[in-house]
mmCIF file of C-alpha atoms in Angstrom:
data_model
loop_
_atom_site.group_PDB
_atom_site.id
_atom_site.type_symbol
_atom_site.label_atom_id
_atom_site.label_comp_id
_atom_site.label_asym_id
_atom_site.label_seq_id
_atom_site.Cartn_x
_atom_site.Cartn_y
_atom_site.Cartn_z
ATOM 1 C CA MET A 179 96.207 71.405 70.795
ATOM 2 C CA GLU A 180 95.566 72.059 74.476
ATOM 3 C CA HIS A 181 97.509 68.913 75.493
ATOM 4 C CA SER A 182 100.583 69.879 73.446
ATOM 5 C CA GLY A 183 100.271 73.459 74.685
ATOM 6 C CA ARG A 184 100.495 72.294 78.294
ATOM 7 C CA HIS A 185 103.706 70.354 77.534
ATOM 8 C CA PHE A 186 105.173 73.467 75.921
ATOM 9 C CA LEU A 187 104.288 75.564 78.968
ATOM 10 C CA ALA A 188 105.793 72.990 81.316
ATOM 11 C CA TRP A 189 109.143 73.420 79.563
ATOM 12 C CA LEU A 190 108.854 77.205 79.930
ATOM 13 C CA LEU A 191 108.253 76.846 83.658
ATOM 14 C CA LEU A 192 111.220 74.509 83.987
ATOM 15 C CA GLY A 193 113.408 77.051 82.224
ATOM 16 C CA ALA A 194 112.315 79.761 84.627
ATOM 17 C CA ALA A 195 112.921 77.543 87.638
ATOM 18 C CA VAL A 196 116.617 77.156 86.800
ATOM 19 C CA GLY A 197 116.953 80.886 86.177
ATOM 20 C CA MET A 198 119.244 81.523 89.150
ATOM 21 C CA THR A 199 122.091 81.646 86.644
ATOM 22 C CA ALA A 200 120.476 84.747 85.156
ATOM 23 C CA VAL A 201 121.809 88.265 85.445
ATOM 24 C CA PRO A 202 119.321 90.994 86.381
ATOM 25 C CA ALA A 203 118.994 94.175 84.457
ATOM 26 C CA ALA A 204 120.046 97.694 85.336
ATOM 27 C CA LEU A 205 116.712 99.460 85.678
ATOM 28 C CA ALA A 206 115.221 102.721 86.835
ATOM 29 C CA LEU A 207 114.328 103.408 90.466
ATOM 30 C CA GLY A 208 117.821 102.568 91.714
ATOM 31 C CA PHE A 209 118.549 98.904 91.071
ATOM 32 C CA ARG A 210 115.082 97.604 91.861
ATOM 33 C CA ASN A 211 113.519 95.167 89.363
ATOM 34 C CA PRO A 212 109.785 96.017 89.388
ATOM 35 C CA ASP A 213 108.811 93.757 86.456
ATOM 36 C CA GLN A 214 107.842 90.375 87.882
ATOM 37 C CA ASP A 215 104.943 89.113 85.718
ATOM 38 C CA ALA A 216 104.005 89.723 82.066
ATOM 39 C CA ARG A 217 100.342 90.440 82.831
ATOM 40 C CA ALA A 218 101.330 93.168 85.302
ATOM 41 C CA THR A 219 104.204 94.536 83.206
ATOM 42 C CA ALA A 220 101.957 94.959 80.159
ATOM 43 C CA GLN A 221 99.699 97.142 82.354
ATOM 44 C CA GLY A 222 102.539 99.362 83.521
ATOM 45 C CA GLU A 223 102.874 97.427 86.808
ATOM 46 C CA ALA A 224 99.479 98.858 87.863
ATOM 47 C CA PHE A 225 98.364 95.566 89.382
ATOM 48 C CA VAL A 226 98.106 95.937 93.167
ATOM 49 C CA ALA A 227 94.305 96.332 93.105
ATOM 50 C CA GLN A 228 93.877 93.433 90.605
ATOM 51 C CA ALA A 229 96.461 90.801 91.638
ATOM 52 C CA ASP A 230 94.392 88.048 90.013
ATOM 53 C CA SER A 231 97.243 85.739 88.994
ATOM 54 C CA PRO A 232 99.762 83.617 90.948
ATOM 55 C CA SER A 233 102.092 86.639 90.875
ATOM 56 C CA ALA A 234 99.853 88.086 93.604
ATOM 57 C CA VAL A 235 102.498 86.475 95.848
ATOM 58 C CA HIS A 236 104.651 89.447 94.822
ATOM 59 C CA TYR A 237 102.240 92.254 93.884
ATOM 60 C CA ASN A 238 99.613 91.835 96.628
ATOM 61 C CA PRO A 239 99.310 88.615 98.662
ATOM 62 C CA GLY A 240 95.699 89.486 99.494
ATOM 63 C CA GLY A 241 94.804 88.885 95.854
ATOM 64 C CA LEU A 242 95.543 85.158 96.122
ATOM 65 C CA THR A 243 92.015 84.546 97.441
ATOM 66 C CA GLN A 244 90.680 85.258 93.934
ATOM 67 C CA LEU A 245 92.294 82.046 92.636
ATOM 68 C CA THR A 246 90.870 78.543 92.893
ATOM 69 C CA GLY A 247 92.518 75.156 92.582
ATOM 70 C CA THR A 248 96.254 75.137 91.972
ATOM 71 C CA GLN A 249 98.068 77.400 89.522
ATOM 72 C CA VAL A 250 101.751 77.506 88.609
ATOM 73 C CA SER A 251 103.226 80.323 86.557
ATOM 74 C CA GLY A 252 106.709 81.248 85.454
ATOM 75 C CA GLY A 253 108.723 83.006 82.814
ATOM 76 C CA GLY A 254 111.268 85.724 82.328
ATOM 77 C CA TYR A 255 112.033 89.326 81.471
ATOM 78 C CA ILE A 256 114.654 89.968 78.770
ATOM 79 C CA PHE A 257 116.126 93.457 78.918
ATOM 80 C CA PHE A 258 118.030 95.248 76.120
ATOM 81 C CA PRO A 259 119.674 98.483 77.353
ATOM 82 C CA GLU A 260 121.003 101.315 75.223
ATOM 83 C CA PHE A 261 123.179 103.391 77.552
ATOM 84 C CA SER A 262 125.590 106.012 76.236
ATOM 85 C CA PHE A 263 128.031 108.474 77.815
ATOM 86 C CA ASP A 264 129.895 111.429 76.302
ATOM 87 C CA SER A 265 132.314 113.526 78.373
ATOM 88 C CA GLY A 266 133.325 115.733 75.459
ATOM 89 C CA LEU A 267 136.702 113.979 75.337
ATOM 90 C CA ASN A 268 135.577 110.366 75.535
ATOM 91 C CA SER A 269 132.415 108.437 74.782
ATOM 92 C CA GLU A 270 131.151 105.016 75.799
ATOM 93 C CA GLU A 271 128.176 102.801 74.952
ATOM 94 C CA MET A 272 126.755 99.779 76.762
ATOM 95 C CA ASP A 273 124.167 97.346 75.387
ATOM 96 C CA LYS A 274 124.596 94.164 77.434
ATOM 97 C CA TRP A 275 121.290 92.263 77.550
ATOM 98 C CA SER A 276 119.999 90.639 80.742
ATOM 99 C CA PHE A 277 117.466 88.023 81.820
ATOM 100 C CA VAL A 278 115.346 88.077 85.005
ATOM 101 C CA PRO A 279 113.266 84.951 85.893
ATOM 102 C CA HIS A 280 110.156 84.487 88.020
ATOM 103 C CA VAL A 281 108.132 81.476 89.272
ATOM 104 C CA TYR A 282 104.932 81.453 91.375
ATOM 105 C CA VAL A 283 102.689 78.752 92.843
ATOM 106 C CA ALA A 284 99.221 79.360 94.328
ATOM 107 C CA SER A 285 96.763 76.807 95.742
ATOM 108 C CA ASP A 286 93.637 76.643 97.903
ATOM 109 C CA LEU A 287 94.586 73.130 99.094
ATOM 110 C CA GLY A 288 90.901 72.284 99.101
ATOM 111 C CA THR A 289 89.957 75.044 101.554
ATOM 112 C CA GLU A 290 87.342 77.739 101.038
ATOM 113 C CA LYS A 291 88.887 80.868 102.534
ATOM 114 C CA TRP A 292 92.610 80.098 102.826
ATOM 115 C CA ARG A 293 95.156 80.356 100.008
ATOM 116 C CA PHE A 294 98.786 79.291 100.014
ATOM 117 C CA GLY A 295 101.516 80.456 97.707
ATOM 118 C CA PHE A 296 105.216 80.446 96.966
ATOM 119 C CA GLY A 297 107.264 82.750 94.810
ATOM 120 C CA PHE A 298 110.762 82.950 93.393
ATOM 121 C CA ASN A 299 111.962 86.150 91.737
ATOM 122 C CA VAL A 300 114.806 88.671 91.598
ATOM 123 C CA PRO A 301 113.482 91.937 93.081
ATOM 124 C CA TYR A 302 116.849 93.717 93.094
ATOM 125 C CA GLY A 303 119.763 93.533 90.724
ATOM 126 C CA THR A 304 121.999 95.252 88.255
ATOM 127 C CA SER A 305 124.336 94.250 85.458
ATOM 128 C CA VAL A 306 126.577 96.657 83.567
ATOM 129 C CA ASP A 307 129.721 96.073 81.503
ATOM 130 C CA TRP A 308 131.659 99.098 80.230
ATOM 131 C CA GLY A 309 134.714 97.135 79.112
ATOM 132 C CA SER A 310 138.283 97.259 80.397
ATOM 133 C CA GLN A 311 139.763 99.906 78.092
ATOM 134 C CA GLY A 312 137.313 102.813 78.112
ATOM 135 C CA ALA A 313 137.189 106.088 80.011
ATOM 136 C CA LEU A 314 135.087 104.555 82.798
ATOM 137 C CA ARG A 315 137.468 101.707 83.607
ATOM 138 C CA TYR A 316 138.730 103.266 86.875
ATOM 139 C CA VAL A 317 135.128 103.589 88.099
ATOM 140 C CA CYS A 318 133.585 100.369 86.817
ATOM 141 C CA THR A 319 134.560 97.849 84.171
ATOM 142 C CA SER A 320 131.687 95.576 85.145
ATOM 143 C CA SER A 321 129.259 95.263 88.034
ATOM 144 C CA GLN A 322 126.723 92.567 88.839
ATOM 145 C CA MET A 323 124.364 92.141 91.755
ATOM 146 C CA GLN A 324 121.516 89.698 92.221
ATOM 147 C CA VAL A 325 119.153 89.446 95.174
ATOM 148 C CA TYR A 326 116.994 86.322 94.904
ATOM 149 C CA ASN A 327 113.733 86.133 96.830
ATOM 150 C CA PHE A 328 112.047 82.934 98.045
ATOM 151 C CA ALA A 329 108.601 83.815 99.387
ATOM 152 C CA PRO A 330 106.259 81.345 101.169
ATOM 153 C CA THR A 331 102.920 83.166 101.420
ATOM 154 C CA VAL A 332 99.438 82.738 102.907
ATOM 155 C CA ALA A 333 96.169 84.656 102.418
ATOM 156 C CA TYR A 334 92.758 84.634 104.072
ATOM 157 C CA GLN A 335 89.391 85.876 102.797
ATOM 158 C CA ILE A 336 87.693 87.680 105.674
ATOM 159 C CA ASN A 337 84.484 88.165 103.692
ATOM 160 C CA GLU A 338 83.459 88.425 100.047
ATOM 161 C CA ASN A 339 84.910 91.948 99.849
ATOM 162 C CA LEU A 340 88.055 91.898 101.997
ATOM 163 C CA SER A 341 91.154 89.687 101.893
ATOM 164 C CA LEU A 342 94.490 89.819 103.703
ATOM 165 C CA GLY A 343 97.767 88.136 102.831
ATOM 166 C CA GLY A 344 101.361 88.017 103.945
ATOM 167 C CA GLY A 345 104.576 86.173 103.400
ATOM 168 C CA VAL A 346 108.171 85.772 104.497
ATOM 169 C CA ASN A 347 110.875 86.936 102.117
ATOM 170 C CA ILE A 348 114.010 84.809 102.261
ATOM 171 C CA TYR A 349 116.710 86.694 100.395
ATOM 172 C CA HIS A 350 119.994 85.416 98.993
ATOM 173 C CA GLY A 351 122.274 87.982 97.376
ATOM 174 C CA ASN A 352 125.567 87.953 95.539
ATOM 175 C CA ILE A 353 127.657 90.762 94.169
ATOM 176 C CA LYS A 354 130.662 91.199 91.857
ATOM 177 C CA MET A 355 132.423 94.508 91.267
ATOM 178 C CA LYS A 356 135.386 94.998 88.928
ATOM 179 C CA GLN A 357 137.450 98.015 87.960
ATOM 180 C CA ARG A 358 140.937 98.922 86.829
ATOM 181 C CA ALA A 359 143.568 100.386 89.170
ATOM 182 C CA SER A 360 146.469 102.570 88.046
ATOM 183 C CA PHE A 361 149.675 102.839 90.077
ATOM 184 C CA SER A 362 151.704 104.640 87.421
ATOM 185 C CA SER A 363 151.127 106.010 83.925
ATOM 186 C CA LEU A 364 154.224 104.027 82.906
ATOM 187 C CA LEU A 365 152.796 100.684 84.023
ATOM 188 C CA PRO A 366 149.853 98.576 82.808
ATOM 189 C CA ASP A 367 146.604 98.835 84.764
ATOM 190 C CA ALA A 368 145.968 96.370 87.555
ATOM 191 C CA ARG A 369 142.597 94.660 88.104
ATOM 192 C CA ALA A 370 140.646 95.257 91.335
ATOM 193 C CA ASP A 371 137.846 92.772 92.109
ATOM 194 C CA PHE A 372 135.392 92.108 94.919
ATOM 195 C CA HIS A 373 132.822 89.358 95.143
ATOM 196 C CA GLY A 374 130.637 88.222 98.010
ATOM 197 C CA ASP A 375 127.257 86.850 99.031
ATOM 198 C CA GLY A 376 124.855 87.001 101.956
ATOM 199 C CA GLN A 377 121.340 86.323 103.233
ATOM 200 C CA ALA A 378 118.544 88.277 104.878
ATOM 201 C CA LEU A 379 114.895 88.018 105.945
ATOM 202 C CA GLY A 380 112.002 90.355 105.236
ATOM 203 C CA ALA A 381 108.221 90.319 104.923
ATOM 204 C CA THR A 382 105.460 91.341 102.524
ATOM 205 C CA VAL A 383 101.847 92.029 103.550
ATOM 206 C CA GLY A 384 98.897 93.064 101.412
ATOM 207 C CA VAL A 385 95.190 93.812 101.550
ATOM 208 C CA LEU A 386 92.622 93.704 98.741
ATOM 209 C CA TRP A 387 89.285 95.436 99.230
ATOM 210 C CA LYS A 388 86.683 94.813 96.540
ATOM 211 C CA ILE A 389 84.308 97.650 97.205
ATOM 212 C CA ASN A 390 81.866 96.331 94.610
ATOM 213 C CA LYS A 391 81.992 94.756 91.142
ATOM 214 C CA GLN A 392 83.352 97.961 89.624
ATOM 215 C CA ASN A 393 85.802 99.249 92.226
ATOM 216 C CA ALA A 394 88.717 97.741 94.142
ATOM 217 C CA VAL A 395 91.570 99.045 96.262
ATOM 218 C CA GLY A 396 94.840 97.295 97.075
ATOM 219 C CA VAL A 397 97.729 98.104 99.405
ATOM 220 C CA THR A 398 101.072 96.277 99.674
ATOM 221 C CA TYR A 399 103.961 96.827 102.083
ATOM 222 C CA ARG A 400 107.445 95.292 101.813
ATOM 223 C CA SER A 401 109.778 95.569 104.769
ATOM 224 C CA PRO A 402 113.392 96.776 104.598
ATOM 225 C CA PHE A 403 116.231 94.297 104.977
ATOM 226 C CA THR A 404 120.019 94.311 105.184
ATOM 227 C CA VAL A 405 122.419 92.008 103.358
ATOM 228 C CA ASP A 406 126.014 91.546 104.535
ATOM 229 C CA PHE A 407 127.908 90.509 101.422
ATOM 230 C CA ASP A 408 130.876 88.496 102.748
ATOM 231 C CA GLY A 409 133.576 87.529 100.295
ATOM 232 C CA THR A 410 137.049 88.347 99.035
ATOM 233 C CA ALA A 411 138.818 91.319 97.463
ATOM 234 C CA LYS A 412 142.027 91.271 95.451
ATOM 235 C CA VAL A 413 144.172 93.234 93.041
ATOM 236 C CA SER A 414 145.751 91.323 90.157
ATOM 237 C CA GLY A 415 148.607 92.549 88.007
ATOM 238 C CA ALA A 416 149.924 95.153 90.452
ATOM 239 C CA PRO A 417 153.687 95.920 90.477
ATOM 240 C CA TRP A 418 155.497 93.416 92.669
ATOM 241 C CA PHE A 419 157.658 96.016 94.378
ATOM 242 C CA LEU A 420 154.809 97.998 96.012
ATOM 243 C CA PRO A 421 154.554 97.597 99.825
ATOM 244 C CA TYR A 422 151.018 96.169 99.813
ATOM 245 C CA ASP A 423 149.415 92.793 100.261
ATOM 246 C CA PHE A 424 146.946 92.732 97.361
ATOM 247 C CA GLY A 425 145.033 89.683 98.480
ATOM 248 C CA PRO A 426 142.894 87.788 98.052
ATOM 249 C CA SER A 427 141.702 89.065 101.426
ATOM 250 C CA SER A 428 138.441 88.554 103.278
ATOM 251 C CA ALA A 429 136.098 91.506 102.751
ATOM 252 C CA ASN A 430 132.584 92.630 103.562
ATOM 253 C CA VAL A 431 130.058 95.093 102.128
ATOM 254 C CA CYS A 432 126.822 95.853 104.005
ATOM 255 C CA MET A 433 123.845 97.144 102.008
ATOM 256 C CA GLU A 434 120.513 98.301 103.428
ATOM 257 C CA PHE A 435 117.623 97.646 101.045
ATOM 258 C CA PRO A 436 114.558 99.898 101.266
ATOM 259 C CA GLN A 437 111.008 99.467 102.476
ATOM 260 C CA GLN A 438 108.275 99.902 99.853
ATOM 261 C CA VAL A 439 104.606 100.851 99.865
ATOM 262 C CA ALA A 440 102.264 100.437 96.870
ATOM 263 C CA VAL A 441 98.659 101.670 96.721
ATOM 264 C CA GLY A 442 96.344 100.904 93.789
ATOM 265 C CA TYR A 443 92.814 101.641 92.642
ATOM 266 C CA ALA A 444 91.101 99.549 89.940
ATOM 267 C CA TYR A 445 87.902 100.522 88.131
ATOM 268 C CA ARG A 446 85.805 98.471 85.715
ATOM 269 C CA PRO A 447 83.471 100.851 83.792
ATOM 270 C CA ILE A 448 82.166 97.930 81.727
ATOM 271 C CA GLU A 449 82.580 94.204 82.198
ATOM 272 C CA LYS A 450 85.282 93.833 79.535
ATOM 273 C CA LEU A 451 87.400 96.833 80.530
ATOM 274 C CA LYS A 452 89.681 97.217 83.571
ATOM 275 C CA LEU A 453 91.553 100.417 84.438
ATOM 276 C CA GLU A 454 94.036 100.832 87.265
ATOM 277 C CA VAL A 455 96.260 103.544 88.714
ATOM 278 C CA ASP A 456 98.979 102.792 91.299
ATOM 279 C CA VAL A 457 101.538 104.777 93.238
ATOM 280 C CA GLU A 458 104.653 103.046 94.606
ATOM 281 C CA TRP A 459 107.081 104.589 97.072
ATOM 282 C CA THR A 460 110.575 103.199 97.623
ATOM 283 C CA ASP A 461 112.553 104.510 100.588
ATOM 284 C CA TRP A 462 116.000 104.766 99.010
ATOM 285 C CA ASP A 463 117.026 107.173 101.800
ATOM 286 C CA THR A 464 118.416 104.073 103.516
ATOM 287 C CA MET A 465 121.041 103.757 100.780
ATOM 288 C CA ASP A 466 123.862 105.820 102.256
ATOM 289 C CA ASP A 467 127.603 105.372 101.741
ATOM 290 C CA VAL A 468 128.548 101.768 100.987
ATOM 291 C CA LYS A 469 131.877 100.796 102.507
ATOM 292 C CA LEU A 470 134.192 97.894 101.815
ATOM 293 C CA HIS A 471 135.712 96.496 105.017
ATOM 294 C CA SER A 472 138.668 94.129 105.034
ATOM 295 C CA ARG A 473 141.402 92.908 107.369
ATOM 296 C CA ASN A 474 143.776 94.017 104.645
ATOM 297 C CA THR A 475 144.215 97.767 105.106
ATOM 298 C CA PHE A 476 144.649 98.277 101.356
ATOM 299 C CA PHE A 477 140.990 97.350 100.819
ATOM 300 C CA ASP A 478 139.559 98.769 104.033
ATOM 301 C CA SER A 479 137.436 101.902 103.638
ATOM 302 C CA ASP A 480 138.588 103.206 107.034
ATOM 303 C CA THR A 481 142.145 103.573 105.717
ATOM 304 C CA ASN A 482 141.607 103.866 101.953
ATOM 305 C CA ALA A 483 138.870 106.275 100.842
ATOM 306 C CA SER A 484 138.856 104.668 97.391
ATOM 307 C CA TYR A 485 136.783 101.860 98.878
ATOM 308 C CA ILE A 486 133.939 104.090 100.038
ATOM 309 C CA LEU A 487 131.094 104.163 97.497
ATOM 310 C CA PRO A 488 129.120 107.355 98.125
ATOM 311 C CA MET A 489 125.407 106.803 97.450
ATOM 312 C CA ASP A 490 123.153 109.193 99.392
ATOM 313 C CA TRP A 491 120.138 108.119 97.328
ATOM 314 C CA ARG A 492 116.708 109.639 97.872
ATOM 315 C CA ALA A 493 113.232 108.177 98.207
ATOM 316 C CA SER A 494 111.335 108.104 94.916
ATOM 317 C CA PHE A 495 108.025 107.137 93.341
ATOM 318 C CA PHE A 496 106.558 105.073 90.525
ATOM 319 C CA TYR A 497 103.333 106.468 89.033
ATOM 320 C CA GLU A 498 101.640 103.630 87.150
ATOM 321 C CA PHE A 499 98.657 103.474 84.791
ATOM 322 C CA GLY A 500 97.268 100.317 83.195
ATOM 323 C CA VAL A 501 94.373 99.079 81.095
ATOM 324 C CA GLN A 502 93.105 95.636 80.080
ATOM 325 C CA TYR A 503 90.373 94.926 77.537
ATOM 326 C CA ASP A 504 88.938 91.423 77.166
ATOM 327 C CA LEU A 505 88.341 90.747 73.476
ATOM 328 C CA THR A 506 86.873 87.295 74.193
ATOM 329 C CA GLU A 507 86.845 84.854 77.107
ATOM 330 C CA GLU A 508 90.330 83.729 76.012
ATOM 331 C CA TRP A 509 92.029 86.841 74.565
ATOM 332 C CA ALA A 510 92.953 90.077 76.381
ATOM 333 C CA LEU A 511 94.770 93.225 75.232
ATOM 334 C CA ARG A 512 96.801 95.345 77.667
ATOM 335 C CA ALA A 513 98.704 98.630 77.770
ATOM 336 C CA GLY A 514 100.405 100.729 80.424
ATOM 337 C CA TYR A 515 102.571 103.705 81.306
ATOM 338 C CA ILE A 516 104.966 104.402 84.200
ATOM 339 C CA TYR A 517 106.673 107.589 85.250
ATOM 340 C CA SER A 518 109.705 106.603 87.321
ATOM 341 C CA GLU A 519 111.409 109.243 89.446
ATOM 342 C CA ASN A 520 115.182 109.359 89.564
ATOM 343 C CA SER A 521 116.720 108.061 92.802
ATOM 344 C CA VAL A 522 120.390 108.969 92.307
ATOM 345 C CA PRO A 523 121.620 112.564 92.849
ATOM 346 C CA SER A 524 124.187 113.928 90.430
ATOM 347 C CA ARG A 525 126.909 114.192 93.082
ATOM 348 C CA THR A 526 126.903 110.401 93.585
ATOM 349 C CA PHE A 527 125.970 109.412 90.022
ATOM 350 C CA SER A 528 127.802 106.231 89.038
ATOM 351 C CA ALA A 529 128.376 104.175 85.915
ATOM 352 C CA SER A 530 127.086 101.162 87.882
ATOM 353 C CA VAL A 531 123.573 102.642 88.252
ATOM 354 C CA PRO A 532 122.958 105.302 85.545
ATOM 355 C CA ASP A 533 119.552 106.292 86.906
ATOM 356 C CA SER A 534 117.299 109.079 85.583
ATOM 357 C CA ASN A 535 113.651 110.075 85.390
ATOM 358 C CA ARG A 536 112.070 107.651 82.937
ATOM 359 C CA HIS A 537 108.928 107.280 80.854
ATOM 360 C CA ILE A 538 108.081 103.600 80.423
ATOM 361 C CA PHE A 539 105.499 102.437 77.869
ATOM 362 C CA SER A 540 104.159 98.891 77.571
ATOM 363 C CA VAL A 541 101.741 96.805 75.543
ATOM 364 C CA GLY A 542 100.796 93.166 75.808
ATOM 365 C CA VAL A 543 98.453 90.337 74.960
ATOM 366 C CA GLY A 544 97.183 87.359 76.932
ATOM 367 C CA TYR A 545 95.578 84.054 76.018
ATOM 368 C CA SER A 546 93.967 81.889 78.703
ATOM 369 C CA THR A 547 91.960 78.662 78.826
ATOM 370 C CA LYS A 548 90.655 76.658 81.774
ATOM 371 C CA ARG A 549 93.927 74.704 81.878
ATOM 372 C CA TRP A 550 96.707 77.030 80.721
ATOM 373 C CA GLY A 551 97.547 80.539 79.659
ATOM 374 C CA VAL A 552 100.299 82.675 78.136
ATOM 375 C CA ASP A 553 100.939 86.391 78.646
ATOM 376 C CA LEU A 554 103.359 88.453 76.552
ATOM 377 C CA ALA A 555 104.529 92.035 77.163
ATOM 378 C CA TYR A 556 106.724 94.534 75.311
ATOM 379 C CA GLN A 557 108.221 97.520 77.117
ATOM 380 C CA TYR A 558 110.074 100.643 75.965
ATOM 381 C CA SER A 559 111.835 102.930 78.436
ATOM 382 C CA LEU A 560 112.860 106.485 77.588
ATOM 383 C CA GLY A 561 115.105 108.153 80.155
ATOM 384 C CA ASP A 562 115.547 111.881 80.478
ATOM 385 C CA ASP A 563 119.024 112.871 79.306
ATOM 386 C CA ARG A 564 121.275 113.852 82.211
ATOM 387 C CA THR A 565 124.315 116.107 82.166
ATOM 388 C CA ILE A 566 126.469 115.309 85.194
ATOM 389 C CA ARG A 567 128.980 117.957 86.306
ATOM 390 C CA ASP A 568 129.636 117.359 90.004
ATOM 391 C CA SER A 569 129.816 113.604 90.586
ATOM 392 C CA SER A 570 132.350 112.390 93.129
ATOM 393 C CA TYR A 571 133.263 109.877 90.411
ATOM 394 C CA THR A 572 134.776 112.608 88.211
ATOM 395 C CA SER A 573 135.236 110.394 85.168
ATOM 396 C CA VAL A 574 131.423 110.021 84.787
ATOM 397 C CA ASN A 575 130.885 113.779 84.382
ATOM 398 C CA GLY A 576 129.314 114.378 80.999
ATOM 399 C CA LYS A 577 126.105 113.696 79.092
ATOM 400 C CA TRP A 578 124.232 110.437 79.702
ATOM 401 C CA GLU A 579 121.471 108.972 77.548
ATOM 402 C CA VAL A 580 119.464 105.983 78.759
ATOM 403 C CA ARG A 581 117.079 103.966 76.595
ATOM 404 C CA SER A 582 115.957 100.354 76.794
ATOM 405 C CA GLN A 583 113.606 97.762 75.370
ATOM 406 C CA ALA A 584 112.346 94.589 76.988
ATOM 407 C CA VAL A 585 110.104 91.618 76.311
ATOM 408 C CA MET A 586 108.494 89.416 78.930
ATOM 409 C CA LEU A 587 106.720 86.074 78.819
ATOM 410 C CA THR A 588 104.764 84.383 81.606
ATOM 411 C CA ALA A 589 103.146 80.965 81.203
ATOM 412 C CA THR A 590 100.542 79.512 83.581
ATOM 413 C CA LEU A 591 99.319 75.988 84.248
ATOM 414 C CA LYS A 592 96.033 75.431 86.074
ATOM 415 C CA PHE A 593 95.064 72.228 87.889
#
């Protein structure tokens, strides 16, 4: 049974490793993807002061010193949104599912105090598709963004209570934005598209302080970074007689991604029970107006205000609560809750990122042996309804309802 189980898990890890074809979800807290491991997600992402799996590469590199030997984990997060919009005159619904992969490796390489790790995940991304005929088509027919993170990491155990870790984040991002363009009510809509990609560097550092067997504190910091998405922009299907060059033309969009700080406290009242509370801050104040620049003046934001995307987002918090109860040495039950603050003000609310305050509930189960393990999580997100009246994207003014469900699986091999 254990031998066949390990073969099954190896296939799961292989599937996650080729997950760069996946499309990230549109989540709360801007377009950040906080869910990067089923064990953590089942506990409401309250994991910074535990970080006792290979996903410590992401949640708190200092936690890697708790692992021995070599462990490889991987899996994915499948997201099912239920977004709806009603302006009073028109209504739209969007339920496009998404998949977000993750893979982590952690090893002591035969050393006592050093740990080495590597991670692959998608910490930022969004995917929405409102169709090409609805009321939102002049704002967004579809939008996709993925920022992939490759993270070589190292940790060191200073003493039996204190560990430090850090890693380099090597980011690769790509973006696609599509909308309709109208030049006359008598003519069919044209199609306006932009796609581009870019790279950036950042860093993650973390500390884990095990005060005693019952209490632990963790802190993680992720640095800001900037991605220049270089690519092309074009308009297809525009009237031939208009005095414009519609491309394709070289174009660029620069996006500043925020710094983050997470602080967690874990408490074990009895040996089988772990409780944790975390607070995460994301500095979305860096997300100001996003401008499309192009040699072609039709697409350049300096000459055409239509290619300025007003953002003006604000810093916001996650408040996370998690619990794990060990039924046996192999089986564990988990549950969690997150309150996610809205990051997007109503005046720059967009169909690409329909953010709101959200209540996120999760449950999960884990099974682990000396050689392999599987963790499963289910998540339900309930967003506060928003009535938008003053957005600069006037066609999104109306009532918005945001709900979602998700399942997540992470498999681990231990050597």
